[in-house]
Short mmCIF file of C-alpha atoms and ligand atoms in Angstrom, two decimals:
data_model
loop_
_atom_site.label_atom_id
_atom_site.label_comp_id
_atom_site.label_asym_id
_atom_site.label_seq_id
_atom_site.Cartn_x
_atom_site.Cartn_y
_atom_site.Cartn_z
CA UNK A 266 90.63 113.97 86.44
CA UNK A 267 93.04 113.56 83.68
CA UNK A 268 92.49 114.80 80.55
CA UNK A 269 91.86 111.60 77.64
CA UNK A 270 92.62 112.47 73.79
CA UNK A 271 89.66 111.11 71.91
CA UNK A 272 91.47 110.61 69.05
CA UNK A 273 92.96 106.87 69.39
CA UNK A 274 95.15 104.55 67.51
CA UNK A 275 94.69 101.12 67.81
CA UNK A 276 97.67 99.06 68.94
CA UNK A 277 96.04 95.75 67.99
CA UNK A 278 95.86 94.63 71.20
CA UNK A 279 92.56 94.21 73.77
CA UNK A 280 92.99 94.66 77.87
CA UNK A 281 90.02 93.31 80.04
CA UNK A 282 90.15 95.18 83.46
CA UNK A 283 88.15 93.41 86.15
CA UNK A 284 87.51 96.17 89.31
CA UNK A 285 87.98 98.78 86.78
CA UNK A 286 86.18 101.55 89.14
CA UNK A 287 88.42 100.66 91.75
CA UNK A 288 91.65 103.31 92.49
CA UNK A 289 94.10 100.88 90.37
CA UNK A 290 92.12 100.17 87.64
CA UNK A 291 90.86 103.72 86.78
CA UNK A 292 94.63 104.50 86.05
CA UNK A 293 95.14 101.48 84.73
CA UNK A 294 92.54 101.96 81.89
CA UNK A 295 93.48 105.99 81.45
CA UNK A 296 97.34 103.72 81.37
CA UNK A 297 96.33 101.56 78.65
CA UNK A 298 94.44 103.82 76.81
CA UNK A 299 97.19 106.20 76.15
CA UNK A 300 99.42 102.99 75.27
CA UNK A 301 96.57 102.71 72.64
CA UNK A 302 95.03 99.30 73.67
CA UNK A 303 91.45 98.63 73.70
CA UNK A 304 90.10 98.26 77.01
CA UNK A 305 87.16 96.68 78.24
CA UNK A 306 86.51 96.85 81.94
CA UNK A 307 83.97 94.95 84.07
CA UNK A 308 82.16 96.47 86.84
CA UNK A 309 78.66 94.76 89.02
CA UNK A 310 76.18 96.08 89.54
CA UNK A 311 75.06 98.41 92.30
CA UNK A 312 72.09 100.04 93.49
CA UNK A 313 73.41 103.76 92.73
CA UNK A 314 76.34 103.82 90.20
CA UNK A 315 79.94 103.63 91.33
CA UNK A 316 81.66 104.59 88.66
CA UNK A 317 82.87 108.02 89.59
CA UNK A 318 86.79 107.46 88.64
CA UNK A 319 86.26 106.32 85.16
CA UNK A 320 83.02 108.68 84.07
CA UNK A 321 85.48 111.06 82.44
CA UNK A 322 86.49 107.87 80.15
CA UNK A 323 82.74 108.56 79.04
CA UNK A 324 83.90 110.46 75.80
CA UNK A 325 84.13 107.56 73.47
CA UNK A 326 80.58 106.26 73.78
CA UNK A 327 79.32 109.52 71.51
CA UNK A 328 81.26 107.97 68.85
CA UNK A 329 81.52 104.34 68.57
CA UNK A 330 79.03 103.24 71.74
CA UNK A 331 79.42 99.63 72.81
CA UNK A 332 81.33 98.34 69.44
CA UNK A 333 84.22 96.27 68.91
CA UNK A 334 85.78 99.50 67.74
CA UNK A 335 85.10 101.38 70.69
CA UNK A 336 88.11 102.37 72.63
CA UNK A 337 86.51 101.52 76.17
CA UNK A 338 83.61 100.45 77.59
CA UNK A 339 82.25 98.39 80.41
CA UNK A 340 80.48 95.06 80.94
CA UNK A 341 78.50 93.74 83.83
CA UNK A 342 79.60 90.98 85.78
CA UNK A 343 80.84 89.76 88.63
CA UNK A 344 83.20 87.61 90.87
CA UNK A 345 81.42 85.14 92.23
CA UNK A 346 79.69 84.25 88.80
CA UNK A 347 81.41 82.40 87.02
CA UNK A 348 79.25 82.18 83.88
CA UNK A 349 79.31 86.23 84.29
CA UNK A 350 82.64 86.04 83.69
CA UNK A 351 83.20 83.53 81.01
CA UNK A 352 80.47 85.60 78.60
CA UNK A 353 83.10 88.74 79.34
CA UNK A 354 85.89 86.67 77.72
CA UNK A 355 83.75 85.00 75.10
CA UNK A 356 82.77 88.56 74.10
CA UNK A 357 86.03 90.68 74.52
CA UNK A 358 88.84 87.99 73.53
CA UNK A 359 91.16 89.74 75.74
CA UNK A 360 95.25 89.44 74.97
CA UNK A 361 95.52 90.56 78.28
CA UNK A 362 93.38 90.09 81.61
CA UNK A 363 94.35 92.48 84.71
CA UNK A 364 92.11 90.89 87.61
CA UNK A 365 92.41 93.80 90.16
CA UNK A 366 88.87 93.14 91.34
CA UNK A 367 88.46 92.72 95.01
CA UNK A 368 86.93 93.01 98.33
CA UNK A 369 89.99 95.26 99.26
CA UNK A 370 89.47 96.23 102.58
CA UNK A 371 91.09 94.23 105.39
CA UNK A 372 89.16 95.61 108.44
CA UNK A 373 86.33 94.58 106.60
CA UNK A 374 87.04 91.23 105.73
CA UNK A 375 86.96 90.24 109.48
CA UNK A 376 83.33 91.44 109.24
CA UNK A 377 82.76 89.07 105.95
CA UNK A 378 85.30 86.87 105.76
CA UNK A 379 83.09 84.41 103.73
CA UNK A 380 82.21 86.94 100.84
CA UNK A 381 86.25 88.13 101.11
CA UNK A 382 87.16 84.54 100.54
CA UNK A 383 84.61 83.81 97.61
CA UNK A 384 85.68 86.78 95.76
CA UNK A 385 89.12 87.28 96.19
CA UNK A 386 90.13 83.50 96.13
CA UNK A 387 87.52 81.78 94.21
CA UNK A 388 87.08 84.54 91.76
CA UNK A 389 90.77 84.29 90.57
CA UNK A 390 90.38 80.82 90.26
CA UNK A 391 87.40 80.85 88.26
CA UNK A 392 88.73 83.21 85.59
CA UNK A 393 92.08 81.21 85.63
CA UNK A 394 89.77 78.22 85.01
CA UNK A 395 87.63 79.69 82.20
CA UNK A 396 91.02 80.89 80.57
CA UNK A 397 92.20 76.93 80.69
CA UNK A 398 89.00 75.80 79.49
CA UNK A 399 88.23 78.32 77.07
CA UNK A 400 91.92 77.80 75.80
CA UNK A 401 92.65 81.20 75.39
CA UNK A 402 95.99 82.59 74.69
CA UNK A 403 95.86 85.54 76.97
CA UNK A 404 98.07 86.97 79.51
CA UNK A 405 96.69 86.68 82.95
CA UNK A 406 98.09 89.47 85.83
CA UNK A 407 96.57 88.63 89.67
CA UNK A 408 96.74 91.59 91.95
CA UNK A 409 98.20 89.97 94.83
CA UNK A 410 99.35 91.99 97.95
CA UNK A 411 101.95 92.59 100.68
CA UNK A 412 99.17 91.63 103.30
CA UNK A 413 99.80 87.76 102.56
CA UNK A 414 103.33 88.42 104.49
CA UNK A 415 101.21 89.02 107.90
CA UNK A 416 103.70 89.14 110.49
CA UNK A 417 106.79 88.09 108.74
CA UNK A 418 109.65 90.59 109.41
CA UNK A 419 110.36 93.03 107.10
CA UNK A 420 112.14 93.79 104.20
CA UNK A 421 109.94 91.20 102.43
CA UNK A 422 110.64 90.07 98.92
CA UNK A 423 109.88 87.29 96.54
CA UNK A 424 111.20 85.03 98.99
CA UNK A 425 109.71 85.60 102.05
CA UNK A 426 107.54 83.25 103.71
CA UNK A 427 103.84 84.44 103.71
CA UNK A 428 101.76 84.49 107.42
CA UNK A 429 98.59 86.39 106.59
CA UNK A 430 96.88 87.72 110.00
CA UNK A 431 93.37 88.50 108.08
CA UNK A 432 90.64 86.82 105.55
CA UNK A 433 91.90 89.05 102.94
CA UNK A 434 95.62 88.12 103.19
CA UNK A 435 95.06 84.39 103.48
CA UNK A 436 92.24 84.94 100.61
CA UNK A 437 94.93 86.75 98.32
CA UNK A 438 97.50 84.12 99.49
CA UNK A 439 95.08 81.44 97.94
CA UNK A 440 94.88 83.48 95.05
CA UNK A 441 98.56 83.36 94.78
CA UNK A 442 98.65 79.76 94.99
CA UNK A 443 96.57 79.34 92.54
CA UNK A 444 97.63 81.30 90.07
CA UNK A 445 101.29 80.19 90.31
CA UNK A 446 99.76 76.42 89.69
CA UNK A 447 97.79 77.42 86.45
CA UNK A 448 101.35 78.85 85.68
CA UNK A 449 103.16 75.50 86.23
CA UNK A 450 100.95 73.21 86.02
CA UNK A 451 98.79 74.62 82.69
CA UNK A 452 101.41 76.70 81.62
CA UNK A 453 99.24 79.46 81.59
CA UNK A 454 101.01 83.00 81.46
CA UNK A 455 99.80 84.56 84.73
CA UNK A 456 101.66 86.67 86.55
CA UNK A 457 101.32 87.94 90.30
CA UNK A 458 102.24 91.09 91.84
CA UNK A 459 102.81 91.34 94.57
CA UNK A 460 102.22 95.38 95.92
CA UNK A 461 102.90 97.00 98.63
CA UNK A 462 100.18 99.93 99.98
CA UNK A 463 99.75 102.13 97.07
CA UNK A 464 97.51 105.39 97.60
CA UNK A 465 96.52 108.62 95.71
CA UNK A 466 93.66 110.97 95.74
CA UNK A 467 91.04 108.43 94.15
CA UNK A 468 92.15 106.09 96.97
CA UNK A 469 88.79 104.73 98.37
CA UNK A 470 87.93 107.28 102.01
CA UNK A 471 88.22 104.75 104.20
CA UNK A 472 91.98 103.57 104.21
CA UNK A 473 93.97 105.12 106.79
CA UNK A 474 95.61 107.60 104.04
CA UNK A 475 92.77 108.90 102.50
CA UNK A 476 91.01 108.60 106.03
CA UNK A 477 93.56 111.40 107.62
CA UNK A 478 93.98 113.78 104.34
CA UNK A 479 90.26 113.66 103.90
CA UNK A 480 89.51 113.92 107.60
CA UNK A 481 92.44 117.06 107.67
CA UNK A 482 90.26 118.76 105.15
CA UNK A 483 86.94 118.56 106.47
CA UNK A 484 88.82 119.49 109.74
CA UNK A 485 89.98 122.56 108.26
CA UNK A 486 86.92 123.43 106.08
CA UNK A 487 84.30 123.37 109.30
CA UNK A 488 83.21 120.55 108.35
CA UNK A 489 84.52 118.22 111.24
CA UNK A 490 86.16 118.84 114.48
CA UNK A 491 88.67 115.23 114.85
CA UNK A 492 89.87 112.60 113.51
CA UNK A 493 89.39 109.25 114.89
CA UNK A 494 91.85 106.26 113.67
CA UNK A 495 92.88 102.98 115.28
CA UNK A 496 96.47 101.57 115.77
CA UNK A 497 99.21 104.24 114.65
CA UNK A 498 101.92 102.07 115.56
CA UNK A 499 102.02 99.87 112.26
CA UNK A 500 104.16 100.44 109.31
CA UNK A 501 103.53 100.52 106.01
CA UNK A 502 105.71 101.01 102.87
CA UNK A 503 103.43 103.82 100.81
CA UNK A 504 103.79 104.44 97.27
CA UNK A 505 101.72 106.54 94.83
CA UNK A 506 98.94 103.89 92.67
CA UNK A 507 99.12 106.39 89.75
CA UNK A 508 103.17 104.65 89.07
CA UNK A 509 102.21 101.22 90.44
CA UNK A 510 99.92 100.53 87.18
CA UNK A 511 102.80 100.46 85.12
CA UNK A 512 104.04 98.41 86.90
CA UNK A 513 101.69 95.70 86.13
CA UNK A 514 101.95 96.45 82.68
CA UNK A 515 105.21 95.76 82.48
CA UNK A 516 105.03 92.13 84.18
CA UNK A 517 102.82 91.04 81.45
CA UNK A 518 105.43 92.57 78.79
CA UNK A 519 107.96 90.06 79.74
CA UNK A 520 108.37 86.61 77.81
CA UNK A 521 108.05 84.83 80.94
CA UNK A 522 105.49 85.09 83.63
CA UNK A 523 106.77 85.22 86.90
CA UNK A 524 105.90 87.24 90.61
CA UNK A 525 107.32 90.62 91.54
CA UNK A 526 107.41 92.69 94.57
CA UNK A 527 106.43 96.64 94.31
CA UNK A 528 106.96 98.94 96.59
CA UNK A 529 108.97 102.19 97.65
CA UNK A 530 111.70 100.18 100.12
CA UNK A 531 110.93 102.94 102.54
CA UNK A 532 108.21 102.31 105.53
CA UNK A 533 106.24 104.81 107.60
CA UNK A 534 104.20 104.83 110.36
CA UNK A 535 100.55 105.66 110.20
CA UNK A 536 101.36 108.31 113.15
CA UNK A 537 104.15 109.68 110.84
CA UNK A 538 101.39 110.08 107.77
CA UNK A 539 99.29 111.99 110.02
CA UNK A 540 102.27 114.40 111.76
CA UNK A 541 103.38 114.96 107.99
CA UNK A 542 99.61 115.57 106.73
CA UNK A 543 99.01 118.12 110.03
CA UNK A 544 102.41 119.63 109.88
CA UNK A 545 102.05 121.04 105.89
CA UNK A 546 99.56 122.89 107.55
CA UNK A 547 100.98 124.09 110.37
CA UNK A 548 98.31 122.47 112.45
CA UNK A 549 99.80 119.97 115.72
CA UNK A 550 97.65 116.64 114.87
CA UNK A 551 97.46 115.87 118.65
CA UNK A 552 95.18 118.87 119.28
CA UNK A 553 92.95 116.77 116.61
CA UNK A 554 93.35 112.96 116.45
CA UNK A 555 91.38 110.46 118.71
CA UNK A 556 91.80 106.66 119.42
CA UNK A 557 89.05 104.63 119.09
CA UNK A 558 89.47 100.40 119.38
CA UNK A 559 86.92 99.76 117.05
CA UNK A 560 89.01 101.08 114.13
CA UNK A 561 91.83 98.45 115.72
CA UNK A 562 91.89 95.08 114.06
CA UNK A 563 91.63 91.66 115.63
CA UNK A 564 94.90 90.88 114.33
CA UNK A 565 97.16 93.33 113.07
CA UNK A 566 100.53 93.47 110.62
CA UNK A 567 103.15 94.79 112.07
CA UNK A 568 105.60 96.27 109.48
CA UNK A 569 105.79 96.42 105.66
CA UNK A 570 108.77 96.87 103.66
CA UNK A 571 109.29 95.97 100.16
CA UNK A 572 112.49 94.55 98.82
CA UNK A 573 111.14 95.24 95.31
CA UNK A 574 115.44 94.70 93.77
CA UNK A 575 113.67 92.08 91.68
CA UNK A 576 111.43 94.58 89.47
CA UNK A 577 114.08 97.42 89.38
CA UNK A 578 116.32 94.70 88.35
CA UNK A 579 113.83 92.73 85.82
CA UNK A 580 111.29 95.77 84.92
CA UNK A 581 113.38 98.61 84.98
CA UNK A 582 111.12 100.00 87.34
CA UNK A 583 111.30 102.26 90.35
CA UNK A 584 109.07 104.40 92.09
CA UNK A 585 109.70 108.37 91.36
CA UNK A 586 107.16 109.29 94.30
CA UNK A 587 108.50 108.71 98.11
CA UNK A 588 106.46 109.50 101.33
CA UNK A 589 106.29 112.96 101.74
CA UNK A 590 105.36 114.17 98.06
CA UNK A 591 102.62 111.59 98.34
CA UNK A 592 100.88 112.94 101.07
CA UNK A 593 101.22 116.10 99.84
CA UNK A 594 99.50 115.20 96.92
CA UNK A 595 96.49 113.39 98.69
CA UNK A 596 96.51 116.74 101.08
CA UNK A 597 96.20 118.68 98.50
CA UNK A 598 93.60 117.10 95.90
CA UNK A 599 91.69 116.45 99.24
CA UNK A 600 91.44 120.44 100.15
CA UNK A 601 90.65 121.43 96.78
CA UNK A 602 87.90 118.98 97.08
CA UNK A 603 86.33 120.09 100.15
CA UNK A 604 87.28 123.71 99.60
CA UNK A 605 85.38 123.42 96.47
CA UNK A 606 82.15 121.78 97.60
CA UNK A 607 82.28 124.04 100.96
CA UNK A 608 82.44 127.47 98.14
CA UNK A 609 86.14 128.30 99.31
CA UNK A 610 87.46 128.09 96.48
CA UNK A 611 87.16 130.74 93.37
CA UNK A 612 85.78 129.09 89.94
CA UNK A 613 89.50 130.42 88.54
CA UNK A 614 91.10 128.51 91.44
CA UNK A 615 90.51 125.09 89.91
CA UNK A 616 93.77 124.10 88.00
CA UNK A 617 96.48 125.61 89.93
CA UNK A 618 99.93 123.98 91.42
CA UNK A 619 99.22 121.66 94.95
CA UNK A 620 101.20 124.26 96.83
CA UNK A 621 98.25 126.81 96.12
CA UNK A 622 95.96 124.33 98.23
CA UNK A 623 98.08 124.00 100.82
CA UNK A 624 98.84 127.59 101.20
CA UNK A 625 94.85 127.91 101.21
CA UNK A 626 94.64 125.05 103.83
CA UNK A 627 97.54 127.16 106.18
CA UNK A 628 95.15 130.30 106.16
CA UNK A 629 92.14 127.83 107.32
CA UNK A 630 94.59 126.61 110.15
CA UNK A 631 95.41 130.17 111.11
CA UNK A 632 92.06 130.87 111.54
CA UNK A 633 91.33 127.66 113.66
CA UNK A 634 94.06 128.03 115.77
CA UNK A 635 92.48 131.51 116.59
CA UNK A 636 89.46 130.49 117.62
CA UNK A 637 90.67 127.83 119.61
CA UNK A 638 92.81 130.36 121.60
CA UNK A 639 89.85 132.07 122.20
CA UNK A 640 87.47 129.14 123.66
P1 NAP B 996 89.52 99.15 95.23
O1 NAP B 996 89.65 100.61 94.99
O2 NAP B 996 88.81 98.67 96.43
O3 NAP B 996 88.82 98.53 93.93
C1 NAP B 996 88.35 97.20 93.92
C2 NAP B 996 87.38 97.04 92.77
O4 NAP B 996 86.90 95.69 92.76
C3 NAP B 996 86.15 97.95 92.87
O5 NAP B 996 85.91 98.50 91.61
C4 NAP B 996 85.04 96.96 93.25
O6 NAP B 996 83.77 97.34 92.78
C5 NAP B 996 85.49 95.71 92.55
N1 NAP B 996 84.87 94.51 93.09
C6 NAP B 996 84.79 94.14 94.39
N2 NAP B 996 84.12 92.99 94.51
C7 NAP B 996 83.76 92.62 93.25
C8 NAP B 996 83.05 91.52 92.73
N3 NAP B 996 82.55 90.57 93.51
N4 NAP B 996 82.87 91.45 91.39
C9 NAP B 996 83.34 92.43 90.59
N5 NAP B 996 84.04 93.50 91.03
C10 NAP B 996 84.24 93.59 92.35
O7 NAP B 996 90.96 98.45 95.23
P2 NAP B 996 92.35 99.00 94.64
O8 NAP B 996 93.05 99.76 95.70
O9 NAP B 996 92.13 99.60 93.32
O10 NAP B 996 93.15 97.64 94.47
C11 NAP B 996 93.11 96.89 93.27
C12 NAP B 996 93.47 95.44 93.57
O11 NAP B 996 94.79 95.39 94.11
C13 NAP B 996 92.59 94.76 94.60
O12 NAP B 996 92.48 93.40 94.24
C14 NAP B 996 93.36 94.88 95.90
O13 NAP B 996 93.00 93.85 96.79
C15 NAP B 996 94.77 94.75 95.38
N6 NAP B 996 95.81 95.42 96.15
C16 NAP B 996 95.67 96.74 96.49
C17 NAP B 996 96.68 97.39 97.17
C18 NAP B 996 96.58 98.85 97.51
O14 NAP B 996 97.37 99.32 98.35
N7 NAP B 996 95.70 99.59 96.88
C19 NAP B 996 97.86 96.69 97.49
C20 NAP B 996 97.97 95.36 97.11
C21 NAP B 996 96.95 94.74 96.43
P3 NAP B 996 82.74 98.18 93.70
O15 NAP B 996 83.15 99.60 93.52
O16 NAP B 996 81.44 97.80 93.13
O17 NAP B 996 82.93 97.73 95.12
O1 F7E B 997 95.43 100.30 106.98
C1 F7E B 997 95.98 101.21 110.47
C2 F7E B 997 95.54 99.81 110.19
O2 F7E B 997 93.27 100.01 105.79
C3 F7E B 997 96.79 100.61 107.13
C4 F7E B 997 94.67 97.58 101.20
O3 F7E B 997 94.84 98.31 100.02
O4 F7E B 997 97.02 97.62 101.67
C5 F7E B 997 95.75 97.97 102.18
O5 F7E B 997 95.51 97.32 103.41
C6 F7E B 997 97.17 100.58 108.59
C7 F7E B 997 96.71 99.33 109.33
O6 F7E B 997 95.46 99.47 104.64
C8 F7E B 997 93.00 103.21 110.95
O7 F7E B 997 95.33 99.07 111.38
C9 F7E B 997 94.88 102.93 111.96
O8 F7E B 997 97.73 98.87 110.16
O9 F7E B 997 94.87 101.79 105.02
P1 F7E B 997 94.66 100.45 105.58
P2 F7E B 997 95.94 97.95 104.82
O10 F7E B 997 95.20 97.25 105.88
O11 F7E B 997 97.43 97.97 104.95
C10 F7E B 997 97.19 96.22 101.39
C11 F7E B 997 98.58 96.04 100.82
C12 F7E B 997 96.12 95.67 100.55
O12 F7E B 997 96.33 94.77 99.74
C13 F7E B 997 94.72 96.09 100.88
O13 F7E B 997 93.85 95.85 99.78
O14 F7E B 997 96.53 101.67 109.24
N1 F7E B 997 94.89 102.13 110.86
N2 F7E B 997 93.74 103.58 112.05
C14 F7E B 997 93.73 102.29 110.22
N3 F7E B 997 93.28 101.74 109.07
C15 F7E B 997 92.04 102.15 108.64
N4 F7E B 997 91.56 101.65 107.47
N5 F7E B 997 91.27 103.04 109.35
C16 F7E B 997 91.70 103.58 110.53
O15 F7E B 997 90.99 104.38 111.15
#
């Protein structure tokens, strides 16, 4: 985890973070913390904490606990309560809401498309609608996604016509919708953007990234023997979440609200994250990959591939991390992990360069190859 300065300087401004435990918006608050806004971030509640990738941001309850001084802290509520959520805004009088709260997981949300659709549509809509009501003056940033495009061919920009294939894309397409009409109709400032896959090593275990750099470790600690994983055919433009977050930051720093793609404008396949995962090892990922269809999806998107000219162009920004330094990175943090709990590692081994781990991780491969050779 990254290391947070407890002393802070106020830059007069408030941030409320809905899904604030989520990948995005634990480097979103660390983000906005360092830009020296006050964040408040909203999390439900669940029956054993979940809070993992924000814990760390723990350090300024010793000194100011729950206080409209405090630098952070966190506030129950949830999506589909809509009364939940207007007590958050009463309370924090946000300048800026980031609504990156959502049931994110597209498999899934053929299982529950009805939940999907409550929170990811009609949870938007009923912040957007407590903002109008509530008239306040805050900006409003909606974490839309690349899934809306479904199976419309790639590159895919602002302009590209949007044919979700799941609940989740057609619930963030809704959510897109509607928060483009608050914009013109209310002229509310709220802002979508649009990203493309974004992944790091707080990326939730069981996307296909995290899936294969977590599943190489265990692979290589003892821990597992394969891999299974569904359709390795589809393409998806990968970026790293940690530079994404600025990203969003930036679209609500502009005088106008608008929608921007993100993305790397280079796409991958998923067999071409797991070659390049298996391969810093040294390890062939054939000997250790299975196919089974129930990790395929009733309907699947093809290929992803952002045209992001618009935020290079608007923003000023650009990615700085392409394909294969992200899955290094996600190799890496994910064998120092499980080399760690597994008592690989030495306690002086904790802070060193990601080559270390992988160097580690290629002696674990010798040895598996070995004994392999010898069954
Ligand atoms: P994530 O890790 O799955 O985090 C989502 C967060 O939303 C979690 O903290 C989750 O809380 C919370 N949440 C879910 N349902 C909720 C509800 N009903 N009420 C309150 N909170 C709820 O997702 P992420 O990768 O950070 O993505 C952030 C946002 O960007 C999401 O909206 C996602 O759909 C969107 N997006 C992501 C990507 C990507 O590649 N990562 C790309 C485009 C768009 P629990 O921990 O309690 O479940
Ligand atoms: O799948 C294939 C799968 O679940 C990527 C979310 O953040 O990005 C994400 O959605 C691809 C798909 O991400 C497995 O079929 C193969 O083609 O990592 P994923 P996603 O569906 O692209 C978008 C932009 C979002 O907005 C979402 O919130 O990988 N795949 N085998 C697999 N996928 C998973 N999960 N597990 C497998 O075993």
């Amino acid at each position: 985890m990254e290391t947070i300065q407890k002393d802070f300087e106020w830059n007069g401004k408030v941030a409320l973070i809905t899904g604030i435990g989520g990948q995005d918006g634990s480097y979103l608050a660390e983000f906005l913390l360092s830009k020296g806004y006050k964040v408040r971030g909203m999390i439900r509640r669940s029956s054993y904490p979940n809070t993992k990738r924000i814990d760390h941001l723990d350090i300024y309850d010793d000194v100011y606990g729950k206080t409209p001084e405090s630098p952070f802290y966190l506030l129950y509520g949830d999506l589909s309560d809509s009364t939940s959520i207007r007590n958050i805004l009463e309370e924090v009088q946000p300048d800026e809401v980031y609504n990156l709260a959502s049931q994110s997981h597209v498999s899934v949300s053929f299982n529950s498309p009805e939940s999907t659709l409550n929170f990811n549509a009609i949870g938007p809509l009923r912040i957007l609608e407590a903002i109008r009501n509530m008239k306040l003056s805050c900006k409003y940033y909606q974490a839309s996604s690349s899934e809306m495009y479904g199976i419309s061919p790639p590159p895919q920009n602002e302009e590209t016509p949007m044919i979700p294939q799941s609940p989740y894309g057609i619930s963030k397409l809704a959510a897109f919708h509607l928060t483009r009409m608050y914009r013109n109709a209310y002229g509310l400032y709220a802002t979508n953007g649009i990203l493309f896959n974004h992944e790091s090593p707080r990326r939730g275990v069981n996307f296909v990234t995290r899936k294969i750099t977590r599943g190489l470790a265990y692979i290589l600690t003892g821990r597992k023997e394969k891999l299974s994983l569904g359709n390795l055919d589809a393409k998806r433009d990968w970026g790293y979440a940690k530079e994404y977050v600025e990203a969003m930051w930036l679209m609500l720093q502009q005088d106008k609200p608008d929608d921007y793609v993100i993305g790397t404008k280079e796409s991958h396949t998923v067999k071409e994250f797991v070659e390049e995962a298996f391969n810093l090892v040294n390890l062939n990922w054939k000997d250790f990959v299975e196919i089974l269809d129930r990790y395929k999806r009733p309907a699947e998107v093809p290929t992803l591939l952002a045209d992001s000219s618009k935020a290079e162009r608007v923003l000023g920004w650009k990615p700085k991390t392409k394909f294969k330094d992200l899955v290094k990175i996600m190799v890496a943090a994910d064998l120092k992990e499980a080399m760690q709990e597994t008592g690989y590692l030495h306690v002086n081994d904790m802070n060193m360069p990601d080559d270390f781990y992988i160097e580690k991780g290629k002696e674990l491969a010798k040895g598996i190859k070995l004994k392999r050779k010898r069954i």
